[in-house]
PDB file of C-alpha atoms in Angstrom:
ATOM      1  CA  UNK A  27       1.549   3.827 -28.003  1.00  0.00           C
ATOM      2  CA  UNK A  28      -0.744   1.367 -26.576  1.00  0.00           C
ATOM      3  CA  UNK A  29      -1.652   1.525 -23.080  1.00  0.00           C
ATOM      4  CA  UNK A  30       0.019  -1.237 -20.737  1.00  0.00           C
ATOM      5  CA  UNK A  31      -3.109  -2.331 -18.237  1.00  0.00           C
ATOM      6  CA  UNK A  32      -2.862  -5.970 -17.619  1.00  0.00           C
ATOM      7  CA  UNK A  33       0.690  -6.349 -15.804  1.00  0.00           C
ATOM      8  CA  UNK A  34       0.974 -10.145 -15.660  1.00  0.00           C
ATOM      9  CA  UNK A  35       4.044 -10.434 -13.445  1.00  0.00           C
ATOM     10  CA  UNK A  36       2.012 -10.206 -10.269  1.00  0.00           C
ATOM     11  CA  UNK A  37       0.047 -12.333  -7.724  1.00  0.00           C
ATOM     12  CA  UNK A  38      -3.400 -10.447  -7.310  1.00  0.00           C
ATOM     13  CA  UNK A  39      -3.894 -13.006  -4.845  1.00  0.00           C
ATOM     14  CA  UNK A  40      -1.455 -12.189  -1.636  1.00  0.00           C
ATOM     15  CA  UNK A  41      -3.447 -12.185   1.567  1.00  0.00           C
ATOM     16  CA  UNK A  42      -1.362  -9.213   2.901  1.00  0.00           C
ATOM     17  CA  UNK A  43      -2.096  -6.877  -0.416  1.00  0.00           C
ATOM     18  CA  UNK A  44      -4.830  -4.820   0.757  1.00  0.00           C
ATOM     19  CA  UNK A  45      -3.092  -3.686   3.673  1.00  0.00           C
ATOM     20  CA  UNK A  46       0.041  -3.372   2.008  1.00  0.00           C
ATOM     21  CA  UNK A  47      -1.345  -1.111  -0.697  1.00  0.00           C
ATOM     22  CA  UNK A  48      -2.860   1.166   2.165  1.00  0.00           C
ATOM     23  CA  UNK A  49       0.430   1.182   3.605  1.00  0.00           C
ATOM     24  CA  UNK A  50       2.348   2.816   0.355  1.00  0.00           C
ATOM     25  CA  UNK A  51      -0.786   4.660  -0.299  1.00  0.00           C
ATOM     26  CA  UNK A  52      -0.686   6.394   3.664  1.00  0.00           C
ATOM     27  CA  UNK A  53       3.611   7.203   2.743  1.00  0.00           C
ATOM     28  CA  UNK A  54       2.743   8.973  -0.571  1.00  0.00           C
ATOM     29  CA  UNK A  55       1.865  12.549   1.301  1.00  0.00           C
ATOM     30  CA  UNK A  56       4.843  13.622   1.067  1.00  0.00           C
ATOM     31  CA  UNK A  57       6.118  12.351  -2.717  1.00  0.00           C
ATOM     32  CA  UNK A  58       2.410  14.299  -3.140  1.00  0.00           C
ATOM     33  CA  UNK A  59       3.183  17.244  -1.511  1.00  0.00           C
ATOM     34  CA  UNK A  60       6.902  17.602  -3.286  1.00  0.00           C
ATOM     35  CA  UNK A  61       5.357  16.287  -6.272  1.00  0.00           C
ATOM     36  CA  UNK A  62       2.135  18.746  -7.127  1.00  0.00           C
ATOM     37  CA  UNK A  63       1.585  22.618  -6.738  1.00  0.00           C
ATOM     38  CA  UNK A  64       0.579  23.138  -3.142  1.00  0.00           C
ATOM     39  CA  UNK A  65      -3.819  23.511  -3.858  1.00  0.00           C
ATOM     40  CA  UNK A  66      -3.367  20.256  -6.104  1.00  0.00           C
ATOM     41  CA  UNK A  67      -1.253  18.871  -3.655  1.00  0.00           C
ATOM     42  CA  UNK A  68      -3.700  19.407  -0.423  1.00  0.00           C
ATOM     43  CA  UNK A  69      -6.596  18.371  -2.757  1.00  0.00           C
ATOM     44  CA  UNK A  70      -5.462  15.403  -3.167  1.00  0.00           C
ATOM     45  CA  UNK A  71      -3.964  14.434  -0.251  1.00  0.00           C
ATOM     46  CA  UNK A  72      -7.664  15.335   1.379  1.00  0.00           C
ATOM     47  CA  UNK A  73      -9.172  12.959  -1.252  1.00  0.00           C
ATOM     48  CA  UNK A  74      -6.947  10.198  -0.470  1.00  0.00           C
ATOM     49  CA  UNK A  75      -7.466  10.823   3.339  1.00  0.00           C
ATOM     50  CA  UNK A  76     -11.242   9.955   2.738  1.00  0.00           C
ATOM     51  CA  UNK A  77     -10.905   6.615   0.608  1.00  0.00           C
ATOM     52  CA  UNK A  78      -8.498   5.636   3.420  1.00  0.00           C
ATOM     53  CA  UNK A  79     -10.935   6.595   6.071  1.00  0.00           C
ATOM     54  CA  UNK A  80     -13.476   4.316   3.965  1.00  0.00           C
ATOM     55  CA  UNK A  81     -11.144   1.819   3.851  1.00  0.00           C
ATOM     56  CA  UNK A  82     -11.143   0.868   7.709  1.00  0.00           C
ATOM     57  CA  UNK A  83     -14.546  -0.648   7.497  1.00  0.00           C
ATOM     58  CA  UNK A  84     -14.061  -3.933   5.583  1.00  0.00           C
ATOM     59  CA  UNK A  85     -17.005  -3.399   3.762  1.00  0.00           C
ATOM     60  CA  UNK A  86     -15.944  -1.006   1.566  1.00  0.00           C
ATOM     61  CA  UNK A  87     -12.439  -1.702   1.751  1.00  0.00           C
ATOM     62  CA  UNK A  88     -11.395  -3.088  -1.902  1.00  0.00           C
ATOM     63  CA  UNK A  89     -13.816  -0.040  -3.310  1.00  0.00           C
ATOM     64  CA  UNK A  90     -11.812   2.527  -0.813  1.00  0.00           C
ATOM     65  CA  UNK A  91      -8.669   1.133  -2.178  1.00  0.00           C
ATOM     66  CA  UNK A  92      -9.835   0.953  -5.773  1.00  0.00           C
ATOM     67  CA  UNK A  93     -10.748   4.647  -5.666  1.00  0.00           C
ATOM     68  CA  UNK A  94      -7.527   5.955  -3.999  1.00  0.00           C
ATOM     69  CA  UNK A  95      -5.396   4.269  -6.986  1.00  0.00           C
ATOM     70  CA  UNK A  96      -7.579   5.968  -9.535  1.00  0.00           C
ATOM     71  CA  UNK A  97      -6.757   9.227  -7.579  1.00  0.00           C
ATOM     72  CA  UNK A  98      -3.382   8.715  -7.774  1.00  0.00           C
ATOM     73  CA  UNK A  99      -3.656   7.303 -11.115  1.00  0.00           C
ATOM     74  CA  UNK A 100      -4.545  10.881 -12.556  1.00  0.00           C
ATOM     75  CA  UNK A 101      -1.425  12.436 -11.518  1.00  0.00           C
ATOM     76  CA  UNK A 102       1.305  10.718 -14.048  1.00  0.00           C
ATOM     77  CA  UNK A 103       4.745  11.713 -12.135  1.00  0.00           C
ATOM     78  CA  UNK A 104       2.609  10.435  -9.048  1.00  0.00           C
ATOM     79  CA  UNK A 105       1.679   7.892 -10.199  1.00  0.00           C
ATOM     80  CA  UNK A 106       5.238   6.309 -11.018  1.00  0.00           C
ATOM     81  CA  UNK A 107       6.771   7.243  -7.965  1.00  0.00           C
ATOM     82  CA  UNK A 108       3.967   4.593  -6.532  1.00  0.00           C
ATOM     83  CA  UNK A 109       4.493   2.829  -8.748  1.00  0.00           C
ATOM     84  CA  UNK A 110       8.207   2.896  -7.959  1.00  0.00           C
ATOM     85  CA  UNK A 111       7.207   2.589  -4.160  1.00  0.00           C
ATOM     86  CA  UNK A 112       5.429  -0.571  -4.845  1.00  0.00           C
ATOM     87  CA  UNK A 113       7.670  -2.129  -6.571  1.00  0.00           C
ATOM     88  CA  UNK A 114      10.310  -1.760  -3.796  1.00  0.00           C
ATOM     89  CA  UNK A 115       8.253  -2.423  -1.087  1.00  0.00           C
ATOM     90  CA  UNK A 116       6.120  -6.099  -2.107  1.00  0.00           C
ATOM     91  CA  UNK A 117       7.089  -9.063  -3.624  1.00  0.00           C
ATOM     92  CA  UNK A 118       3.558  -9.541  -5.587  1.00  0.00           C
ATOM     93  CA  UNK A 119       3.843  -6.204  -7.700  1.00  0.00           C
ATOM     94  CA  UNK A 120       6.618  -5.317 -11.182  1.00  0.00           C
ATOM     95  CA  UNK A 121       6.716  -2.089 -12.314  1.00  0.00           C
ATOM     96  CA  UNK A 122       5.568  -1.673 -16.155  1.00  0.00           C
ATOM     97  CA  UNK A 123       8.460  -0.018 -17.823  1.00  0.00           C
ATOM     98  CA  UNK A 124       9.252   3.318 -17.797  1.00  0.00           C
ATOM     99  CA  UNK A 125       8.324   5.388 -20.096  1.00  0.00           C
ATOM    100  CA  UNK A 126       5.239   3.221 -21.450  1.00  0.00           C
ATOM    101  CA  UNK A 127       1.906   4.915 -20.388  1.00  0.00           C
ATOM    102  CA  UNK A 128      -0.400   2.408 -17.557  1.00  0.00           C
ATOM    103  CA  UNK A 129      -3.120   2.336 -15.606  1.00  0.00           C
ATOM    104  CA  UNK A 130      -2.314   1.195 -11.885  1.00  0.00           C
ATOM    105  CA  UNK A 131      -6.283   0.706 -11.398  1.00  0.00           C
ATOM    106  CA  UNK A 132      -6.055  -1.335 -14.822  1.00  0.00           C
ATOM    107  CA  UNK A 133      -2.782  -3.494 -13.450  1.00  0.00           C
ATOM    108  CA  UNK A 134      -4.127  -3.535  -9.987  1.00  0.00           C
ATOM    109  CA  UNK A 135      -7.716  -4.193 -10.323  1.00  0.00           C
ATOM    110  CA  UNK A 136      -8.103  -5.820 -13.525  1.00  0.00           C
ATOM    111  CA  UNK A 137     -10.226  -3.204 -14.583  1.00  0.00           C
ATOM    112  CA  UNK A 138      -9.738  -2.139 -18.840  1.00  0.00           C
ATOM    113  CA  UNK A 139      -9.298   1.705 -18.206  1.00  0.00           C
ATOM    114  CA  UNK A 140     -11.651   3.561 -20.404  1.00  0.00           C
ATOM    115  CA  UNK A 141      -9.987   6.192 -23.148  1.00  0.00           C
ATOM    116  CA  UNK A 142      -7.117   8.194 -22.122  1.00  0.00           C
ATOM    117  CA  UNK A 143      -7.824  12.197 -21.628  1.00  0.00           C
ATOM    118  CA  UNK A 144      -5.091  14.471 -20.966  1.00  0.00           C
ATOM    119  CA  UNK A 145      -4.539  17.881 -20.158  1.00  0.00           C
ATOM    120  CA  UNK A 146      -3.529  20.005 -23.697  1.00  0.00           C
ATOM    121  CA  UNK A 147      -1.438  22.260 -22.005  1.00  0.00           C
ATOM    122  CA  UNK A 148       0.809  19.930 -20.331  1.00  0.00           C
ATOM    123  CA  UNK A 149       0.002  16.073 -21.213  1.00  0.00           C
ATOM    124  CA  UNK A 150       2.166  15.303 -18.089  1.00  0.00           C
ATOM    125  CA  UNK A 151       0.581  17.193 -15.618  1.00  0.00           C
ATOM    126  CA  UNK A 152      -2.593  15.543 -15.120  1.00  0.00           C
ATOM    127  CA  UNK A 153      -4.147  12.332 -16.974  1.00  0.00           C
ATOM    128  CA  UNK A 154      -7.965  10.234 -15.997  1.00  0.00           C
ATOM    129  CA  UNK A 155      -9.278   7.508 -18.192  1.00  0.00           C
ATOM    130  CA  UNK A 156     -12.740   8.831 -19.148  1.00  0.00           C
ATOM    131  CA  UNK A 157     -15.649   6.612 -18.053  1.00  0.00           C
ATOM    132  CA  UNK A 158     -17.848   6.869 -20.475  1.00  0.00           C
ATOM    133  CA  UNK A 159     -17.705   8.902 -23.513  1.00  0.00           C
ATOM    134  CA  UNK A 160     -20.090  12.110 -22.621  1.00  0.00           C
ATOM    135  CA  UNK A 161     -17.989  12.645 -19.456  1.00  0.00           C
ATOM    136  CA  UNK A 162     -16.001  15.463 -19.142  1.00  0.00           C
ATOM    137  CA  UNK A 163     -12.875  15.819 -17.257  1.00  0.00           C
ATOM    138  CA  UNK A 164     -10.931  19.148 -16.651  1.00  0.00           C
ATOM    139  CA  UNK A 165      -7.567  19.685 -15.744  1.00  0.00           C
ATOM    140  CA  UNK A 166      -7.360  21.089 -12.301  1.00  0.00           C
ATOM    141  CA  UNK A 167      -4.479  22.867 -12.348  1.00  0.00           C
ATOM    142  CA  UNK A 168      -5.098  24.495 -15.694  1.00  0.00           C
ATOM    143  CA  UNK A 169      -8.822  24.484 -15.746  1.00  0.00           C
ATOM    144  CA  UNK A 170      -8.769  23.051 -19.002  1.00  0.00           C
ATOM    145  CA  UNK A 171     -11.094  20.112 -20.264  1.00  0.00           C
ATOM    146  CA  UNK A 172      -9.491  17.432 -20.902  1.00  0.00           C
ATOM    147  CA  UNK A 173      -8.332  16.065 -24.469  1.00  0.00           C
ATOM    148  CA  UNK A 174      -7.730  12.401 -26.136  1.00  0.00           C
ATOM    149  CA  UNK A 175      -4.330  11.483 -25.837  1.00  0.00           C
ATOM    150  CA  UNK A 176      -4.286  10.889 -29.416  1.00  0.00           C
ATOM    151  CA  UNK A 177      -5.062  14.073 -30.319  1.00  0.00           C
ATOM    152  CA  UNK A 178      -2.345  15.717 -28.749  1.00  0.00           C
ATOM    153  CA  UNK A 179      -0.415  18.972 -30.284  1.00  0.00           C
ATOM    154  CA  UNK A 180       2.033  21.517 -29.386  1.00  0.00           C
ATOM    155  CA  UNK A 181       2.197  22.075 -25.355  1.00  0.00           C
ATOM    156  CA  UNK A 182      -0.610  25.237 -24.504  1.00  0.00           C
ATOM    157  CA  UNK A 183      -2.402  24.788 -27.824  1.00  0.00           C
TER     158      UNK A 183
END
């Protein structure tokens, strides 16, 4: 299934994005905190704290909000329920359709996402797009290192 990363249906270009996506990114706490196991949960909502900390100099705003998707990006049932919350909330953005696998950072940023790695004991759970190919991702609930989506098996194998 091939990854859906350039979603063409939106204007990359609308003055009021950046502080738009900070705005869904801020109301996601709580989809986080309903959404993820309560360690996973606070982890994340720290990380995103930071970028959004980072993001108030505008400086390093585009890179704060860059990073923050990729956070959320990891977490698949997250990351449709922004993706859900951004499609309600601003004209500029279309949801991919569900069901296909996408990168928000891809859609959002224009960015190719590098090869999808997924936890083998539950391929929902937690997904990253690897960086380069010696990295190595773990799964943080599961403490498991990360496979290729394409070499997916049974769930726990």
């Amino acid at each position: 299934m091939p990854i859906k990363n350039k979603n063409k249906q939106f204007n990359k270009e609308d003055p009021n994005r950046d502080e738009q996506l900070l705005q869904v990114i801020r109301e996601m706490r709580d989809v986080i905190n309903a959404t993820l196991e309560s360690e996973e949960a606070r982890r994340l909502n720290a990380s995103l704290s930071q970028h959004l900390s980072r993001s108030k100099e505008p400086a390093f705003r585009q890179q704060a909000i860059r990073k923050a998707v990729e956070r959320i990006d990891e977490y698949p049932l997250v990351r449709e329920q922004f993706s859900k919350k951004l499609d309600a909330e601003v004209k500029w953005y279309v949801r991919p359709l569900s069901g296909d696998p996408f990168s928000m950072t891809g859609d959002l940023f224009a960015i190719d996402p590098g090869q999808l790695m997924v936890c083998p004991f539950d391929p929902q759970h937690y997904q990253r797009y690897r960086r380069n190919a010696r990295q190595i991702l773990r799964c943080p609930h599961h403490d498991l290192e990360l496979i290729s989506a394409p070499e997916m098996g049974e769930p726990g194998t």
